[in-house]
Tab-separated table of C-alpha atoms in Angstrom:
chain	number	residue	atom	x	y	z
Y	1	MET	CA	23.093	50.205	40.100
Y	2	LEU	CA	25.346	51.851	37.524
Y	3	SER	CA	23.807	52.255	34.073
Y	4	ARG	CA	26.651	50.417	32.343
Y	5	VAL	CA	26.291	47.434	34.698
Y	6	ALA	CA	22.545	47.213	34.076
Y	7	GLU	CA	23.134	47.396	30.326
Y	8	ARG	CA	25.704	44.588	30.401
Y	9	LEU	CA	23.424	42.320	32.421
Y	10	TYR	CA	20.576	43.062	29.995
Y	11	TRP	CA	22.681	42.262	26.929
Y	12	MET	CA	24.244	39.193	28.531
Y	13	ALA	CA	20.751	37.755	28.907
Y	14	ARG	CA	19.756	38.690	25.359
Y	15	TYR	CA	22.868	37.150	23.816
Y	16	LEU	CA	22.478	33.919	25.784
Y	17	GLU	CA	18.840	33.611	24.775
Y	18	ARG	CA	19.710	34.372	21.142
Y	19	ALA	CA	22.389	31.683	21.071
Y	20	GLU	CA	20.055	29.113	22.621
Y	21	ASN	CA	17.208	30.009	20.260
Y	22	ASN	CA	19.463	29.718	17.222
Y	23	ALA	CA	20.675	26.318	18.386
Y	24	ARG	CA	17.097	25.087	18.917
Y	25	MET	CA	16.035	26.433	15.528
Y	26	ILE	CA	18.853	24.738	13.615
Y	27	MET	CA	18.227	21.410	15.384
Y	28	ALA	CA	14.499	21.544	14.628
Y	29	PHE	CA	15.023	22.467	10.979
Y	30	ASN	CA	17.643	19.760	10.617
Y	31	SER	CA	15.122	17.200	11.907
Y	32	LEU	CA	12.489	18.548	9.507
Y	33	ALA	CA	14.902	18.162	6.584
Y	34	LEU	CA	15.510	14.528	7.556
Y	35	ASP	CA	11.764	13.814	7.800
Y	36	MET	CA	10.899	15.281	4.404
Y	37	PRO	CA	11.272	13.225	1.207
Y	38	ARG	CA	14.389	13.868	-0.847
Y	39	GLU	CA	12.483	15.493	-3.701
Y	40	THR	CA	11.155	18.185	-1.338
Y	41	GLN	CA	13.450	21.197	-1.319
Y	42	LEU	CA	13.698	23.130	1.942
Y	43	SER	CA	15.328	26.540	2.036
Y	44	TRP	CA	17.967	26.955	4.731
Y	45	LYS	CA	17.948	30.642	3.818
Y	46	GLY	CA	14.643	30.859	5.687
Y	47	LEU	CA	16.500	30.353	8.981
Y	48	VAL	CA	18.768	33.264	8.125
Y	49	ALA	CA	15.676	35.392	7.452
Y	50	VAL	CA	14.310	34.572	10.916
Y	51	THR	CA	17.361	36.196	12.505
Y	52	GLY	CA	16.927	39.356	10.421
Y	53	MET	CA	20.402	38.985	8.913
Y	54	GLY	CA	19.478	38.186	5.310
Y	55	ALA	CA	21.175	41.279	3.850
Y	56	LEU	CA	24.411	40.547	5.738
Y	57	PHE	CA	24.358	36.953	4.502
Y	58	ASP	CA	23.954	38.098	0.898
Y	59	GLN	CA	26.980	40.376	1.255
Y	60	HIS	CA	29.239	37.420	2.079
Y	61	HIS	CA	27.656	34.458	0.270
Y	62	GLN	CA	26.518	33.977	-3.301
Y	63	LYS	CA	25.011	30.551	-2.672
Y	64	ALA	CA	22.417	29.917	0.067
Y	65	ASP	CA	23.133	26.223	0.506
Y	66	GLU	CA	22.976	24.266	3.750
Y	67	ARG	CA	26.645	24.617	4.686
Y	68	ASN	CA	26.822	28.357	4.079
Y	69	CYS	CA	23.621	29.010	6.026
Y	70	VAL	CA	24.600	26.770	8.943
Y	71	LYS	CA	28.089	28.275	9.111
Y	72	PHE	CA	26.608	31.779	9.026
Y	73	LEU	CA	24.192	30.994	11.860
Y	74	MET	CA	26.678	29.101	13.999
Y	75	ALA	CA	30.226	30.299	13.454
Y	76	ASP	CA	30.754	33.382	11.292
Y	77	GLY	CA	32.333	36.117	13.379
Y	78	TYR	CA	31.041	38.932	11.156
Y	79	ASN	CA	27.470	37.857	11.997
Y	80	PRO	CA	26.656	39.389	15.398
Y	81	SER	CA	23.785	36.920	15.809
Y	82	SER	CA	25.758	33.728	15.160
Y	83	ILE	CA	25.983	31.332	18.086
Y	84	ALA	CA	29.736	31.877	18.398
Y	85	SER	CA	29.375	35.674	18.329
Y	86	CYS	CA	26.550	35.639	20.884
Y	87	ILE	CA	28.434	33.466	23.360
Y	88	LYS	CA	31.552	35.586	22.928
Y	89	ALA	CA	29.555	38.757	23.607
Y	90	ALA	CA	27.725	37.185	26.554
Y	91	ARG	CA	31.034	36.070	28.058
Y	92	GLU	CA	32.467	39.579	27.752
Y	93	ASN	CA	29.432	41.052	29.476
Y	94	VAL	CA	29.741	38.492	32.281
Y	95	ARG	CA	33.464	39.177	32.601
Y	96	THR	CA	32.881	42.883	33.177
Y	97	THR	CA	30.098	42.294	35.742
Y	98	ARG	CA	31.622	39.402	37.693
Y	99	ASP	CA	30.945	41.119	41.010
Y	100	GLN	CA	27.191	41.014	40.253
Y	101	ILE	CA	26.716	37.331	39.419
Y	102	PRO	CA	27.624	34.002	41.070
Y	103	THR	CA	31.181	32.748	40.471
Y	104	ASP	CA	29.793	29.480	39.136
Y	105	ALA	CA	28.013	31.375	36.371
Y	106	TRP	CA	31.294	32.868	35.155
Y	107	GLU	CA	32.852	29.398	35.114
Y	108	VAL	CA	29.960	27.969	33.082
Y	109	ILE	CA	29.998	30.730	30.443
Y	110	ASN	CA	33.789	30.537	30.212
Y	111	GLU	CA	33.674	26.761	29.694
Y	112	LEU	CA	30.927	27.200	27.102
Y	113	TYR	CA	33.046	29.724	25.215
Y	114	ARG	CA	36.028	27.347	25.214
Y	115	TYR	CA	33.810	24.452	24.128
Y	116	ILE	CA	32.655	26.439	21.093
Y	117	LEU	CA	36.208	27.385	20.137
Y	118	GLU	CA	37.286	23.737	20.279
Y	119	HIS	CA	34.262	22.112	18.599
Y	120	ILE	CA	32.699	24.652	16.226
Y	121	ASP	CA	34.315	23.207	13.091
Y	122	GLN	CA	32.971	19.722	13.822
Y	123	GLY	CA	29.607	21.166	14.846
Y	124	ILE	CA	29.041	22.709	11.429
Y	125	GLY	CA	29.216	19.274	9.807
Y	126	LYS	CA	26.130	17.069	9.680
Y	127	ARG	CA	27.578	14.208	11.698
Y	128	ALA	CA	28.320	16.137	14.907
Y	129	ARG	CA	25.823	18.976	14.485
Y	130	TYR	CA	23.052	17.704	16.741
Y	131	GLU	CA	25.412	16.779	19.573
Y	132	PHE	CA	27.137	20.163	19.379
Y	133	LEU	CA	23.910	22.180	19.340
Y	134	ASN	CA	22.347	20.099	22.091
Y	135	GLU	CA	25.392	20.855	24.237
Y	136	ILE	CA	24.943	24.584	23.575
Y	137	VAL	CA	21.290	24.463	24.628
Y	138	GLY	CA	22.081	22.433	27.749
Y	139	ARG	CA	24.841	24.761	28.918
Y	140	CYS	CA	22.750	27.877	28.281
Y	141	GLN	CA	19.970	26.349	30.366
Y	142	MET	CA	22.486	25.461	33.074
Y	143	LEU	CA	23.648	29.069	33.176
Y	144	ASN	CA	20.088	30.400	33.372
Y	145	GLY	CA	19.387	27.941	36.166
Y	146	LEU	CA	22.450	29.115	38.100
Y	147	LEU	CA	21.382	32.729	37.768
Y	148	ALA	CA	17.800	31.954	38.824
Y	149	GLY	CA	18.799	29.767	41.747
Y	150	CYS	CA	21.949	31.433	43.092
Y	151	MET	CA	21.691	35.148	42.257
Y	152	SER	CA	19.772	37.622	44.400
Y	153	HIS	CA	16.532	38.576	42.648
Y	154	ASP	CA	17.237	42.276	42.904
Y	155	THR	CA	17.518	45.066	40.330
Y	156	GLY	CA	20.349	43.317	38.476
Y	157	TYR	CA	18.350	40.140	38.076
Y	158	ASP	CA	15.337	42.115	36.845
Y	159	PHE	CA	17.464	43.487	34.000
Y	160	ILE	CA	18.487	39.904	33.197
Y	161	ARG	CA	14.844	38.851	33.227
Y	162	VAL	CA	13.892	41.737	30.928
Y	163	GLY	CA	16.659	40.948	28.433
Y	164	ARG	CA	16.009	37.217	28.314
Y	165	ASN	CA	12.246	37.465	27.865
Y	166	LEU	CA	12.339	40.346	25.396
Y	167	GLU	CA	14.727	38.362	23.182
Y	168	ARG	CA	12.548	35.270	23.555
Y	169	ALA	CA	9.395	37.128	22.543
Y	170	ASP	CA	11.107	38.695	19.531
Y	171	MET	CA	12.465	35.386	18.263
Y	172	ALA	CA	9.132	33.624	18.826
Y	173	THR	CA	7.241	36.136	16.689
Y	174	ARG	CA	9.795	35.700	13.893
Y	175	GLN	CA	9.537	31.905	14.003
Y	176	ILE	CA	5.734	31.998	14.025
Y	177	GLU	CA	5.853	34.356	11.042
Y	178	VAL	CA	7.884	31.836	9.017
Y	179	GLY	CA	5.250	29.160	9.645
Y	180	ALA	CA	2.386	31.573	8.977
Y	181	LEU	CA	3.846	32.543	5.604
Y	182	GLN	CA	3.904	28.873	4.601
Y	183	PHE	CA	0.368	28.420	5.957
Y	184	LEU	CA	-1.033	31.279	3.893
Y	185	ASP	CA	0.681	29.797	0.839
Y	186	GLY	CA	-1.328	26.601	1.292
Y	187	TRP	CA	0.695	24.538	3.782
Y	188	ASP	CA	-2.205	23.904	6.159
Y	189	GLY	CA	-2.715	20.865	8.354
Y	190	THR	CA	-4.530	18.952	5.587
Y	191	GLU	CA	-1.540	19.033	3.261
Y	192	THR	CA	0.766	16.031	3.150
Y	193	TYR	CA	3.648	17.671	4.974
Y	194	GLY	CA	1.871	20.558	6.710
Y	195	GLY	CA	1.907	18.732	10.034
Y	196	LEU	CA	5.669	18.301	9.813
Y	197	LEU	CA	6.122	22.012	9.161
Y	198	TRP	CA	4.073	23.071	12.171
Y	199	THR	CA	5.672	20.423	14.370
Y	200	SER	CA	9.007	21.938	13.389
Y	201	VAL	CA	7.772	25.423	14.378
Y	202	LEU	CA	6.773	23.998	17.768
Y	203	ARG	CA	10.160	22.352	18.168
Y	204	TYR	CA	11.865	25.698	17.491
Y	205	GLN	CA	10.509	26.649	20.936
Y	206	SER	CA	10.693	23.160	22.517
Y	207	ALA	CA	6.902	23.440	22.646
Y	208	PHE	CA	5.732	20.208	21.005
Y	209	GLN	CA	5.089	18.213	24.183
Y	210	MET	CA	3.357	21.100	25.981
Y	211	TYR	CA	1.236	21.742	22.879
Y	212	ARG	CA	0.037	18.130	22.924
Y	213	HIS	CA	-0.534	18.313	26.678
Y	214	ASN	CA	-2.568	21.529	26.573
Y	215	VAL	CA	-4.271	21.558	23.176
Y	216	ARG	CA	-4.937	17.808	22.837
Y	217	ARG	CA	-5.655	18.102	19.116
Y	218	LYS	CA	-3.633	17.371	16.015
Y	219	VAL	CA	-1.008	19.871	14.975
Y	220	SER	CA	-2.475	22.587	12.734
Y	221	GLY	CA	-1.533	26.120	11.777
Y	222	PRO	CA	-4.163	28.166	13.652
Y	223	LEU	CA	-3.795	26.120	16.849
Y	224	VAL	CA	0.002	26.357	16.813
Y	225	ILE	CA	-0.082	30.111	16.190
Y	226	ARG	CA	-2.556	30.621	19.031
Y	227	PHE	CA	-0.566	28.411	21.414
Y	228	LEU	CA	2.799	30.073	20.771
Y	229	LEU	CA	1.286	33.550	20.865
Y	230	GLN	CA	-1.263	33.399	23.652
Y	231	ASN	CA	-0.788	30.376	25.927
Y	232	GLU	CA	0.328	32.326	28.979
Y	233	PRO	CA	1.231	29.325	31.194
Y	234	PHE	CA	3.789	28.158	28.586
Y	235	PRO	CA	7.057	29.991	29.447
Y	236	ARG	CA	8.231	30.393	25.846
Y	237	SER	CA	5.008	31.856	24.462
Y	238	VAL	CA	4.988	35.487	23.367
Y	239	LEU	CA	2.328	36.431	25.928
Y	240	HIS	CA	4.194	34.844	28.837
Y	241	SER	CA	7.502	36.404	27.803
Y	242	LEU	CA	6.066	39.909	27.446
Y	243	SER	CA	4.203	39.523	30.751
Y	244	GLU	CA	7.507	38.628	32.426
Y	245	VAL	CA	9.106	41.720	30.880
Y	246	ALA	CA	6.278	43.901	32.189
Y	247	GLY	CA	6.540	42.354	35.657
Y	248	ALA	CA	10.291	42.984	35.858
Y	249	LEU	CA	9.945	46.524	34.526
Y	250	GLY	CA	7.316	47.219	37.172
Y	251	ARG	CA	9.944	46.723	39.887
Y	252	LEU	CA	12.498	49.089	38.349
Y	253	PRO	CA	12.737	52.836	39.056
Y	254	ARG	CA	11.753	55.484	36.476
Y	255	ASN	CA	9.814	52.856	34.589
Y	256	GLU	CA	6.806	54.828	33.337
Y	257	ILE	CA	7.560	54.890	29.596
Y	258	PRO	CA	8.981	51.336	29.171
Y	259	LEU	CA	6.263	49.844	31.372
Y	260	ARG	CA	3.524	51.540	29.363
Y	261	THR	CA	4.962	50.159	26.117
Y	262	ALA	CA	5.323	46.671	27.616
Y	263	LEU	CA	1.737	46.596	28.903
Y	264	GLN	CA	0.516	47.761	25.500
Y	265	ALA	CA	2.362	44.870	23.800
Y	266	VAL	CA	0.910	42.430	26.359
Y	267	ARG	CA	-2.601	43.714	25.679
Y	268	HIS	CA	-2.237	43.507	21.902
Y	269	THR	CA	-0.897	39.946	22.136
Y	270	ARG	CA	-3.667	38.802	24.471
Y	271	GLU	CA	-6.490	40.403	22.487
Y	272	GLY	CA	-5.401	39.223	19.037
Y	273	ASP	CA	-8.114	37.141	17.349
Y	274	VAL	CA	-6.011	34.499	15.604
Y	275	ASP	CA	-8.874	32.967	13.603
Y	276	ALA	CA	-10.004	36.367	12.303
Y	277	LEU	CA	-6.437	37.374	11.489
Y	278	ILE	CA	-5.932	34.195	9.457
Y	279	ARG	CA	-9.252	34.570	7.624
Y	280	LYS	CA	-8.321	38.110	6.609
Y	281	GLU	CA	-4.701	37.087	5.984
Y	282	ASP	CA	-3.664	39.802	8.460
Y	283	VAL	CA	-1.650	37.524	10.744
Y	284	ILE	CA	1.666	38.518	9.124
Y	285	LEU	CA	0.874	42.210	9.595
Y	286	PHE	CA	-0.103	41.504	13.208
Y	287	LEU	CA	3.204	39.738	13.879
Y	288	GLU	CA	5.217	42.471	12.180
Y	289	ASN	CA	3.460	45.141	14.249
Y	290	LEU	CA	4.211	43.128	17.366
Y	291	GLN	CA	7.886	42.989	16.367
Y	292	LEU	CA	7.845	46.776	15.954
Y	293	GLU	CA	6.398	47.113	19.460
Y	294	ILE	CA	9.146	44.880	20.836
Y	295	GLY	CA	11.724	47.033	19.079
Y	296	GLU	CA	10.109	50.165	20.493
Y	297	LEU	CA	10.190	48.617	23.961
Y	298	HIS	CA	13.919	47.961	23.621
Y	299	ASP	CA	14.452	51.581	22.574
Y	300	ASP	CA	12.450	52.811	25.574
Y	301	ILE	CA	14.482	50.616	27.923
Y	302	ALA	CA	17.752	51.863	26.437
Y	303	GLU	CA	16.747	55.525	26.542
Y	304	THR	CA	15.552	55.214	30.132
Y	305	TRP	CA	18.427	53.264	31.688
Y	306	PHE	CA	21.238	53.106	29.100
Y	307	PRO	CA	21.722	56.716	27.967
Y	308	VAL	CA	24.531	55.844	25.538
Y	309	TYR	CA	24.188	52.436	23.915
Y	310	GLU	CA	24.780	50.534	20.713
Y	311	THR	CA	22.120	48.321	19.199
Y	312	ALA	CA	22.990	44.709	18.430
């Protein structure tokens, strides 16, 4: 497989996963805002921080109100991580690799792109926001299902698997970090609204039902952190995602350096003692180190298979 083709498949998967994660995150936070009493002020700027685009937001907006933050995360073209930008980039990567993926997948991503162009203005508003974002999530899942069910699981699909799961692991650590920061500031499960906060963190990853099914205890900070980090059977946990990355890398040629980094990240995630980290207030440092490892893994992948690349 040509290096440029592998790179485009990798980034297509990352952009699709980023768009879906952003849509899930906005929907969950919107529900949290509706559940909280009016006198409780929630910061929409926190969602911008999760994406790592806080500095870019500050360059273009003086006020971090709901509309500015939602527009930045959903529609602003100068934000490479906005939903609109991600779908546009994913579509371009699909367009230039159409001989590698099923025809139906191109049709789905093209229709999704057109849907965003036609409905993004209404989607920013409160009234149509949930319907718009739910449509984004559904179509992204449809596309992933088409690729999983209709595309040969060869080298090209392994690059898709690597991109999707690496992006998922990165976003999960960032979302857990937001909840952990609130937890260390006193928002534990005994506080009036602590349960709502952690339920929202679970909903960021569509994990609430599986948490209740597997943990069978009330929602609390340490249990949520452990579940989203280390519950390997749950497909959106950090451990599962990194294990999938390692498995896909293991089937690729010249994989020694990226595979070593991936297995190291898997080991660190699995061996993390969540209770001890919380007691010592080291959980934020642990998550930040894990994010650095994920970034290092991306660099190793790019240097091994994409000799000339641009970060996104």
